[in-house]
GROMACS .gro file of C-alpha atoms in nm:
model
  373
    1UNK     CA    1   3.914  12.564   6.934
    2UNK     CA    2   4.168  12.662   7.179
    3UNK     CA    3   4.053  12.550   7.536
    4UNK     CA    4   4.191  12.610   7.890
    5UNK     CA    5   4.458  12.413   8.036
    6UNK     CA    6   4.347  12.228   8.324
    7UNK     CA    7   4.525  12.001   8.548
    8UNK     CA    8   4.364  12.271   8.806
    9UNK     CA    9   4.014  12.175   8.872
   10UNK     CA   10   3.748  12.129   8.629
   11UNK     CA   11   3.851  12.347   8.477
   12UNK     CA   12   4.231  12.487   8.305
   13UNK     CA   13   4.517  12.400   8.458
   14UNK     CA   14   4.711  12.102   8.630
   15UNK     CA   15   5.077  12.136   8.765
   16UNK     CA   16   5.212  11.850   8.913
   17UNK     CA   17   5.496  11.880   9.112
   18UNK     CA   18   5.846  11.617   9.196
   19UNK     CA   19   5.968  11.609   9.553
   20UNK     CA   20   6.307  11.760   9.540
   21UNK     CA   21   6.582  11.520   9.390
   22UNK     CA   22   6.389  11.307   9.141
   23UNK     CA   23   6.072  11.136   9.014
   24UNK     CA   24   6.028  10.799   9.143
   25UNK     CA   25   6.223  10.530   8.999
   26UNK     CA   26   5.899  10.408   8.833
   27UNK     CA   27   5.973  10.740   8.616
   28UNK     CA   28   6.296  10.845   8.612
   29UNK     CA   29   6.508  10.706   8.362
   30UNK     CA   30   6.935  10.794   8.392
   31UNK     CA   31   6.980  11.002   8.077
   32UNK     CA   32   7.282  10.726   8.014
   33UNK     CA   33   7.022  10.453   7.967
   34UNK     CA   34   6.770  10.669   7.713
   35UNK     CA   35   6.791  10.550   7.331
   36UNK     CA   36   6.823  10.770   7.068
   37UNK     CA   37   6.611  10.678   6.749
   38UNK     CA   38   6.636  10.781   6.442
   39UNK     CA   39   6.349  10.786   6.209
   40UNK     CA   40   6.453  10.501   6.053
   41UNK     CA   41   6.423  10.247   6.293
   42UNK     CA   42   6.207   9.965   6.179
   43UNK     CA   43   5.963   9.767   6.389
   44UNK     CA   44   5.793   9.462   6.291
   45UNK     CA   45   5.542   9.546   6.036
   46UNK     CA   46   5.246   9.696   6.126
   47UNK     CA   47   5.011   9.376   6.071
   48UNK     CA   48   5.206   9.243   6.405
   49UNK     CA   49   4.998   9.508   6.617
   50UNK     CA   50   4.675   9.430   6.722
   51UNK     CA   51   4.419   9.619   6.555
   52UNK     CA   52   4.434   9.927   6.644
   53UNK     CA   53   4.142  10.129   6.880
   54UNK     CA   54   3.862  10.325   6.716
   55UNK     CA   55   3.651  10.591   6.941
   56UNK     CA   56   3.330  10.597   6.830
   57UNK     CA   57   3.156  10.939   6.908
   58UNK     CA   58   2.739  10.879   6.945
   59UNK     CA   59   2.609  11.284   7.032
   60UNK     CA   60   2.314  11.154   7.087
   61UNK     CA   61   2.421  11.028   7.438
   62UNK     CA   62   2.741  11.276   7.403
   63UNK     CA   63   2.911  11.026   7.519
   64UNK     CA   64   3.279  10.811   7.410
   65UNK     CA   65   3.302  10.435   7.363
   66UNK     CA   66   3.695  10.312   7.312
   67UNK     CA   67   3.738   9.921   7.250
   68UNK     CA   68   4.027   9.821   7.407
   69UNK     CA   69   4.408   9.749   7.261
   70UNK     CA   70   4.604   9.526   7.432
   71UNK     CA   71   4.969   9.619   7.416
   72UNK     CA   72   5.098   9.283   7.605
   73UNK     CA   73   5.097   9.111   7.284
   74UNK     CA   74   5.341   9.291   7.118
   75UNK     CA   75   5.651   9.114   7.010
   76UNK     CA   76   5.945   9.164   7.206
   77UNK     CA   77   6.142   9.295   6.943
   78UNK     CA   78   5.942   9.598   6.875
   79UNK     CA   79   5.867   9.915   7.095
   80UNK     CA   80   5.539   9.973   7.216
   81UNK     CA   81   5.519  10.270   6.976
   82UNK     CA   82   5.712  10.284   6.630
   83UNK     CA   83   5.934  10.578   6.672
   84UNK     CA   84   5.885  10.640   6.285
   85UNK     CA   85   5.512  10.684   6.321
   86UNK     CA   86   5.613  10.898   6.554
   87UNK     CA   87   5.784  11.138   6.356
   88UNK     CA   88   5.483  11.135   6.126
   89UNK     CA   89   5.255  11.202   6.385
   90UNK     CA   90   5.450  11.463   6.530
   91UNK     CA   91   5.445  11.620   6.192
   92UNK     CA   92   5.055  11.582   6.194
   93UNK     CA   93   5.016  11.734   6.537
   94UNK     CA   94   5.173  12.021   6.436
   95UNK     CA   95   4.960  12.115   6.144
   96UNK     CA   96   4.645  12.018   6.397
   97UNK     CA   97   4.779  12.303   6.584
   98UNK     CA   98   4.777  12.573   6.304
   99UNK     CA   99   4.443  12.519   6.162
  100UNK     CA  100   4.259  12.448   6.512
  101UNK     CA  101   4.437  12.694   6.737
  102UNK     CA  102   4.398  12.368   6.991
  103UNK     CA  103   4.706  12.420   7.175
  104UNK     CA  104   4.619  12.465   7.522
  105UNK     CA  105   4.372  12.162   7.530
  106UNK     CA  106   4.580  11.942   7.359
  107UNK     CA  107   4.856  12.010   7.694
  108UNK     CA  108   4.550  11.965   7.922
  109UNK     CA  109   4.513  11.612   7.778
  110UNK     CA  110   4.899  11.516   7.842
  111UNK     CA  111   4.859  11.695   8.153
  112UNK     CA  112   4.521  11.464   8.297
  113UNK     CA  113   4.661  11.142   8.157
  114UNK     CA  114   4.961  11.144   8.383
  115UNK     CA  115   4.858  11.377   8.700
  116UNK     CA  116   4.640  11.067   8.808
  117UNK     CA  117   4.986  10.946   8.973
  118UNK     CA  118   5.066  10.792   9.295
  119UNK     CA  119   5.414  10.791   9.475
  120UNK     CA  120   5.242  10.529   9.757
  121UNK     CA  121   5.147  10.260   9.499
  122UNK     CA  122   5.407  10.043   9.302
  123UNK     CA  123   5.217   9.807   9.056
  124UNK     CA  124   5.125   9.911   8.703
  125UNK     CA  125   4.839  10.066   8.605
  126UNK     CA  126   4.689  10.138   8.974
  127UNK     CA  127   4.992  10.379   9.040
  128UNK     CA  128   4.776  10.586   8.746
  129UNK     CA  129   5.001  10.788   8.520
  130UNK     CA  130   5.057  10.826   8.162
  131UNK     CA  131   4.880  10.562   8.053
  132UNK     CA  132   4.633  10.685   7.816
  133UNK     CA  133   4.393  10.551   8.032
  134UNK     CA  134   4.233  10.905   7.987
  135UNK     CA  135   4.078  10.766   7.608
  136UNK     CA  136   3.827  10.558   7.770
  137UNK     CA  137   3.446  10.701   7.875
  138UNK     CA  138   3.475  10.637   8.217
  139UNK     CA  139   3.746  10.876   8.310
  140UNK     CA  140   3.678  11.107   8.037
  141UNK     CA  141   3.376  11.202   8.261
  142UNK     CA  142   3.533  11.302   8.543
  143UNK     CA  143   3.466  11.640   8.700
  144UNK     CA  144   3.842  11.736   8.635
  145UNK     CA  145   3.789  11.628   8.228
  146UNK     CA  146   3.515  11.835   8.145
  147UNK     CA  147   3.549  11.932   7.782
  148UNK     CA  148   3.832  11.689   7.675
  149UNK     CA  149   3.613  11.475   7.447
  150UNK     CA  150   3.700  11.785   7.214
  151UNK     CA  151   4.083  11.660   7.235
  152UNK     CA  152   3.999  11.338   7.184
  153UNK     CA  153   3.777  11.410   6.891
  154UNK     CA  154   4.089  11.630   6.687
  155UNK     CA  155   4.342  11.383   6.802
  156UNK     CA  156   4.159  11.015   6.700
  157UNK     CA  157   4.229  11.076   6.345
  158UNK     CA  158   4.587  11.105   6.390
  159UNK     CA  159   4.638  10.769   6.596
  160UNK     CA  160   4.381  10.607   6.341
  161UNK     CA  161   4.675  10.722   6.082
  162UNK     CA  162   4.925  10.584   6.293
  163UNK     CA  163   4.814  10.271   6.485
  164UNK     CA  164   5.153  10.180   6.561
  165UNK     CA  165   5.176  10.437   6.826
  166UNK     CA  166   5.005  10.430   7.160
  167UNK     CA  167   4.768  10.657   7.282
  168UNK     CA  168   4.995  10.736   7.648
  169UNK     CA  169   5.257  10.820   7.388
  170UNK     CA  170   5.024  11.059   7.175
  171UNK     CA  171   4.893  11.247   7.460
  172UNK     CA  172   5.202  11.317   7.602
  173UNK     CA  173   5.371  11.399   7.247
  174UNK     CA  174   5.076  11.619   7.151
  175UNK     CA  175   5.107  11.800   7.471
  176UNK     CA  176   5.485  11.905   7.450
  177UNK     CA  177   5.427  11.982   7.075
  178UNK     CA  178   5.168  12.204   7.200
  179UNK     CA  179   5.418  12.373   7.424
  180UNK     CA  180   5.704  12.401   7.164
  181UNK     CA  181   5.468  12.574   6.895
  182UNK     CA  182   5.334  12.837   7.091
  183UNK     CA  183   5.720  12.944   7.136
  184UNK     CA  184   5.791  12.792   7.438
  185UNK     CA  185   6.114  12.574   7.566
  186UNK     CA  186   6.214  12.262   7.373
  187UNK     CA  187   6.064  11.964   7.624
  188UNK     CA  188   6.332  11.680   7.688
  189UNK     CA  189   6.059  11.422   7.623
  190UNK     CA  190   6.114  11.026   7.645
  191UNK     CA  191   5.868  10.760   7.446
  192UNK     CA  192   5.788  10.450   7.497
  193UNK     CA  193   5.472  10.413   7.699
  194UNK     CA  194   5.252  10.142   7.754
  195UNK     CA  195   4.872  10.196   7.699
  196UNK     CA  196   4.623  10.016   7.987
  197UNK     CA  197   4.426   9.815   7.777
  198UNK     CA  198   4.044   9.796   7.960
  199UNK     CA  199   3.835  10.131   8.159
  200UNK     CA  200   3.822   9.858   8.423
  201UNK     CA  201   4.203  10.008   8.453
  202UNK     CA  202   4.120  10.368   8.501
  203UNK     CA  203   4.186  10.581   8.826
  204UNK     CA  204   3.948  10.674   9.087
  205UNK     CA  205   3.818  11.023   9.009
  206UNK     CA  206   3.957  11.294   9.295
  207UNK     CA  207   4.333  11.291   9.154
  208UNK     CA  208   4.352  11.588   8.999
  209UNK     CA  209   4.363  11.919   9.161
  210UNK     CA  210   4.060  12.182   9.185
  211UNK     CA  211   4.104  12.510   9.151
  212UNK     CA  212   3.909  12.669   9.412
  213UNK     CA  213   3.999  12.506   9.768
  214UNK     CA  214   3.934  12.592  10.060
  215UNK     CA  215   4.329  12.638  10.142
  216UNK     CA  216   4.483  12.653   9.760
  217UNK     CA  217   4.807  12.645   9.843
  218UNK     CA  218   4.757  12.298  10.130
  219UNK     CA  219   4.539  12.125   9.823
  220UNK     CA  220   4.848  12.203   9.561
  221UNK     CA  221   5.089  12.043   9.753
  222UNK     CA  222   4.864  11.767   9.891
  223UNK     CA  223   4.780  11.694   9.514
  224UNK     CA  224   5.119  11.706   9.364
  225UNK     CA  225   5.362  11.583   9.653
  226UNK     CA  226   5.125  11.271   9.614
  227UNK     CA  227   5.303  11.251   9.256
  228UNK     CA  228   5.590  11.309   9.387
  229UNK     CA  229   5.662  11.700   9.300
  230UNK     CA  230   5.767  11.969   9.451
  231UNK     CA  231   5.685  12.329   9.499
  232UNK     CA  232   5.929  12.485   9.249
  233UNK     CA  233   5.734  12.212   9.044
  234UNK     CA  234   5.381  12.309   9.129
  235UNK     CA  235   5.480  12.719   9.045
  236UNK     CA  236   5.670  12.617   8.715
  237UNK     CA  237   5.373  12.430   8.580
  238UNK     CA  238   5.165  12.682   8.623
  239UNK     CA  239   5.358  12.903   8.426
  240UNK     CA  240   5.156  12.709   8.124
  241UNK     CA  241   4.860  12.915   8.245
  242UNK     CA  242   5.014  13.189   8.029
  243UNK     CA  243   4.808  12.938   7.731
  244UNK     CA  244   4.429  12.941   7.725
  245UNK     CA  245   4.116  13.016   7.866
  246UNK     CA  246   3.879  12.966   8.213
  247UNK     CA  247   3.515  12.868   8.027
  248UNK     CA  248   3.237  12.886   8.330
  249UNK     CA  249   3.005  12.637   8.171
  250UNK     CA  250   3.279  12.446   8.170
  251UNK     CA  251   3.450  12.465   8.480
  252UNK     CA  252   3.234  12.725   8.697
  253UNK     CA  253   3.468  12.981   8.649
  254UNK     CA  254   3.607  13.278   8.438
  255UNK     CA  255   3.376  13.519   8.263
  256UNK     CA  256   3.161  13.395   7.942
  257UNK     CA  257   3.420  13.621   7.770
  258UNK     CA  258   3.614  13.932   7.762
  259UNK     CA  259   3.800  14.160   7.504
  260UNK     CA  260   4.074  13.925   7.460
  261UNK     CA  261   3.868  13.612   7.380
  262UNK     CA  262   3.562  13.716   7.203
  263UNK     CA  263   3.707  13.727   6.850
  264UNK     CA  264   3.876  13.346   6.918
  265UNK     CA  265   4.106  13.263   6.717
  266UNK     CA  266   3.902  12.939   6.733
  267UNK     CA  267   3.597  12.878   6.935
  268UNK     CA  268   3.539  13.234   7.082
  269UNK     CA  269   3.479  13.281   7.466
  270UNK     CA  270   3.582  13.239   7.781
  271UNK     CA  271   3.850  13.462   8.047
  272UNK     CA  272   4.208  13.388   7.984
  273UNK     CA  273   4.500  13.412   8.239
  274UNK     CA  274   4.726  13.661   8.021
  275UNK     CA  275   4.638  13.891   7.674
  276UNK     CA  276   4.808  13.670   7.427
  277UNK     CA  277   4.657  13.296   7.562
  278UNK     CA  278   4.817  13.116   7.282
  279UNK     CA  279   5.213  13.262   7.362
  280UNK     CA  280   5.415  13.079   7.633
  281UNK     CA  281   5.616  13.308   7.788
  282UNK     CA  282   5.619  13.435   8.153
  283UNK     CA  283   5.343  13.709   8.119
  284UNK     CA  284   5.127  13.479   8.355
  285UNK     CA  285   5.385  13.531   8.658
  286UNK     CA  286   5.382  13.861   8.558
  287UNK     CA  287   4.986  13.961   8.475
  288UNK     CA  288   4.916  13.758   8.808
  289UNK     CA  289   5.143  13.921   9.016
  290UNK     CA  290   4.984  14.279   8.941
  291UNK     CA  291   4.642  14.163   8.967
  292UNK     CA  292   4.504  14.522   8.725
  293UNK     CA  293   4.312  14.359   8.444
  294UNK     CA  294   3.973  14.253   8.551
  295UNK     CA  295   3.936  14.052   8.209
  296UNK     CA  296   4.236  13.850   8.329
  297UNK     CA  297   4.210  13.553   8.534
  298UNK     CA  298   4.291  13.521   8.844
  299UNK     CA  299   4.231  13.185   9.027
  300UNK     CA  300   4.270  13.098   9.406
  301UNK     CA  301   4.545  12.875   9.294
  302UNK     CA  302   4.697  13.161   9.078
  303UNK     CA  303   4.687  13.369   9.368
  304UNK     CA  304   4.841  13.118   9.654
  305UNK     CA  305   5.141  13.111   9.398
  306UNK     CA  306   5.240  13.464   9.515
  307UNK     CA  307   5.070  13.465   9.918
  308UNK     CA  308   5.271  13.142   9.995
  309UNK     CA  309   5.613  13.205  10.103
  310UNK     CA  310   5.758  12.907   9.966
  311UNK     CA  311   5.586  12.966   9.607
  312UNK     CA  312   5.643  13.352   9.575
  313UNK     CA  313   6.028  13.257   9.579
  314UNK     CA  314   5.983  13.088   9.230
  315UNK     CA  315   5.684  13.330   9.110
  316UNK     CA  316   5.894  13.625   9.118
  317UNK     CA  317   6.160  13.442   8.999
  318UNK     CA  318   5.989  13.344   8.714
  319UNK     CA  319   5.816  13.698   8.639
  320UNK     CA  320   6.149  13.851   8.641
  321UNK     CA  321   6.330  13.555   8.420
  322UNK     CA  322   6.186  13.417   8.151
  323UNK     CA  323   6.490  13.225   8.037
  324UNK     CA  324   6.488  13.091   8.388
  325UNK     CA  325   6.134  13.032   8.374
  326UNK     CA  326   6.126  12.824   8.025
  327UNK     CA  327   6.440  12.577   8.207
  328UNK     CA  328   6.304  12.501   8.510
  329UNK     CA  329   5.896  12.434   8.305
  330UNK     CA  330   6.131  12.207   8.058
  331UNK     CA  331   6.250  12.010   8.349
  332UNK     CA  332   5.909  12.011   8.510
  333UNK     CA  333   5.699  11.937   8.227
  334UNK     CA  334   5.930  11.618   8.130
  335UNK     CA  335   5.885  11.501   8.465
  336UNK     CA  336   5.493  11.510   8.484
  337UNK     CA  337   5.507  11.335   8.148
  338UNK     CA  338   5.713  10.979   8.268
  339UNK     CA  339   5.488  10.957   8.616
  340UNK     CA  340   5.372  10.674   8.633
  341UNK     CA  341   5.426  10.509   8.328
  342UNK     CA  342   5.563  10.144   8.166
  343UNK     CA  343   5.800  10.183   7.921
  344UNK     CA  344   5.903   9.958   7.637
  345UNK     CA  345   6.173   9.982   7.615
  346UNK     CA  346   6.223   9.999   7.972
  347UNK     CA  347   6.439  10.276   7.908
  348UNK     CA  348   6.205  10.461   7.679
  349UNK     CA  349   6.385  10.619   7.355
  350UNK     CA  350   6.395  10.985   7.240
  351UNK     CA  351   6.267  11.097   6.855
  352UNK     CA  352   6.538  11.374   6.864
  353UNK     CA  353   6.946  11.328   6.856
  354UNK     CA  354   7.182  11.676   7.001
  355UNK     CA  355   7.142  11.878   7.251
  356UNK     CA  356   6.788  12.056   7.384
  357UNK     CA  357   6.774  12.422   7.375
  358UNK     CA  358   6.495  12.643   7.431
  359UNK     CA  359   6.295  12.644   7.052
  360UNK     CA  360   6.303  13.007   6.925
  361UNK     CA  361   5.949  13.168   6.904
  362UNK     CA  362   5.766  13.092   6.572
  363UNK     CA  363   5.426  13.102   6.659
  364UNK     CA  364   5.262  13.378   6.447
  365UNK     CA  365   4.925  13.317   6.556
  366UNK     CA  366   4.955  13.456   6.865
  367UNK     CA  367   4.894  13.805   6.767
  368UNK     CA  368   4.549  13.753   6.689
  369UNK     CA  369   4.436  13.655   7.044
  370UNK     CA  370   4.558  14.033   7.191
  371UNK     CA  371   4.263  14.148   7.142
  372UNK     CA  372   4.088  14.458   7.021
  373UNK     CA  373   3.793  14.711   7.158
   0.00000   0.00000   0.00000
């Protein structure tokens, strides 16, 4: 079930970008302020929450209805998401991940929930953002979106199992989870967000980026300096193109499927950016750069990352550096996560104590995605 990334077009991949210096102060949070939890924090008990939202799934109209939780309510003494629960869905996310090969969708979803941002607009929820406004029908058919009911569908039955979490939260924890398991850098990720509560609250569609513009490497920067990104931004987070696959009925583009795809794991199908589309590691940077495999993909975006000056700088960089690489998508990847969002509390809290290191690679599965014949 793996799918492409996509915060690029309808289709794969998104990668938001900071202005130099910082994420806007709606965002940023001084790493002095940020409280560590441990897993035994204790809210209020759970019957304080308001009930928590169902998603019902009707495939005869193939469409998603999500009635609405209104977060407001909660008491002051409480997060908006039990750091506890958490944990346990944490826990849950990761087993998701090794029986549904899901990784790569499950980043898109963090990835389309917050890259709605923008810089211009101060009040809460119009700014857009990661505010798991993304749960609701409305925005889930958005050209950009196309296929994320799937992520929806895997993830419901974790935040039914843990209704004292909110769904901003989930995305954006299920997304970096993603990231971690497929061997990638540890994400210095912040919790605390604040779900909208009504699809009366969603963004306009047209926020996210496409992946086939007229100038690709104009649109990029037009999309993600909006958030308030910047270039070495935009060319890290696209490094997470090294995960999934392009599907054309989809998006419009890739190939149906190649050698590397048409045995799955998962849902077989589809053109992939690199040969092993469920290992982060720089092969994109470096499979893009040489441009040789015609069962590799190879966007307009991809390409504008090495024909524009200012993004070649960090593409090389990154094809020649991994270690470099997995630091600056860390950085880049928290970032996209906080735009735009309300945290309670207003400092948001971290689930982890110590320092954050790159996580070693333990993601076996891998392997099977090199394909064969």
């Amino acid at each position: 079930m793996a799918e492409p990334l996509s915060l690029i077009s309808s289709l794969t991949s998104f990668s938001p970008t900071p202005l130099a210096g910082a994420v806007p102060a709606t965002s940023a949070f001084p790493k002095s302020r940020v409280v560590a939890v441990s897993a035994s924090h204790k809210c209020l008990p759970l019957r304080s929450f308001p009930s928590p939202s169902s998603i019902f799934l009707h495939k005869r109209r193939s469409a998603i209805h999500v009635s609405s939780t209104n977060f407001s309510s909660l008491s002051p003494k409480c997060f908006a998401s039990d750091p506890a629960q958490l944990k346990g869905a944490r826990d849950d996310i990761k087993e998701l991940l090794r029986t549904k090969f899901c990784h790569p969708i499950l980043v898109r979803l963090g990835w389309h929930d917050a890259g709605t941002y923008d810089k211009s607009i101060e009040d809460w929820p119009q700014r857009g953002g990661a505010n798991g406004s993304l749960r609701f029908e409305v925005e889930l058919k958005h050209a950009a979106n196309a296929g994320l009911l799937n992520a929806l569908t895997l993830i419901q039955p974790i935040k039914d199992k843990y209704p004292g979490i909110t769904y901003a939260d989930l995305f954006q924890l299920a997304s970096a989870t993603a990231i971690e398991e497929t061997g990638g850098p540890k994400i210095p990720m912040i919790y605390g967000r604040v779900d909208v509560s009504s699809p009366e609250q969603c963004p306009p569609e047209g926020k996210l980026p496409d992946a086939g513009p007229p100038s690709p490497a104009e649109h990029l920067r037009q999309v993600f300096y909006r958030m308030g990104l910047n270039d070495k931004d935009i060319v890290a987070l696209s490094g997470a193109h090294t995960l999934g696959r392009a599907r054309p009925e989809r998006s419009g583009w890739g190939k149906p499927e190649t050698k590397y795809t048409k045995d799955g794991p998962g849902a077989p199908g589809g053109q992939s950016w690199t040969v092993q589309w469920l290992k982060f590691d720089n092969s994109y940077f470096k499979d893009i750069r040489e441009r040789k495999d015609e069962d590799l993909l190879v966007l307009p975006t991809d390409a504008a990352l090495f024909d524009d000056p200012s993004f070649k700088v960090y593409a090389e960089k990154y094809a020649e550096d991994q270690e470099a690489f997995f630091t600056d998508y860390a950085e880049s990847h928290a970032k996209l996560s906080n735009l735009g969002a309300k945290f309670d509390p207003p400092e948001g809290f971290k689930l982890d104590d110590g320092a954050v290191a790159p996580a070693a690679e333990k993601f076996e599965a891998a392997k099977y995605s090199s394909g064969k014949g």
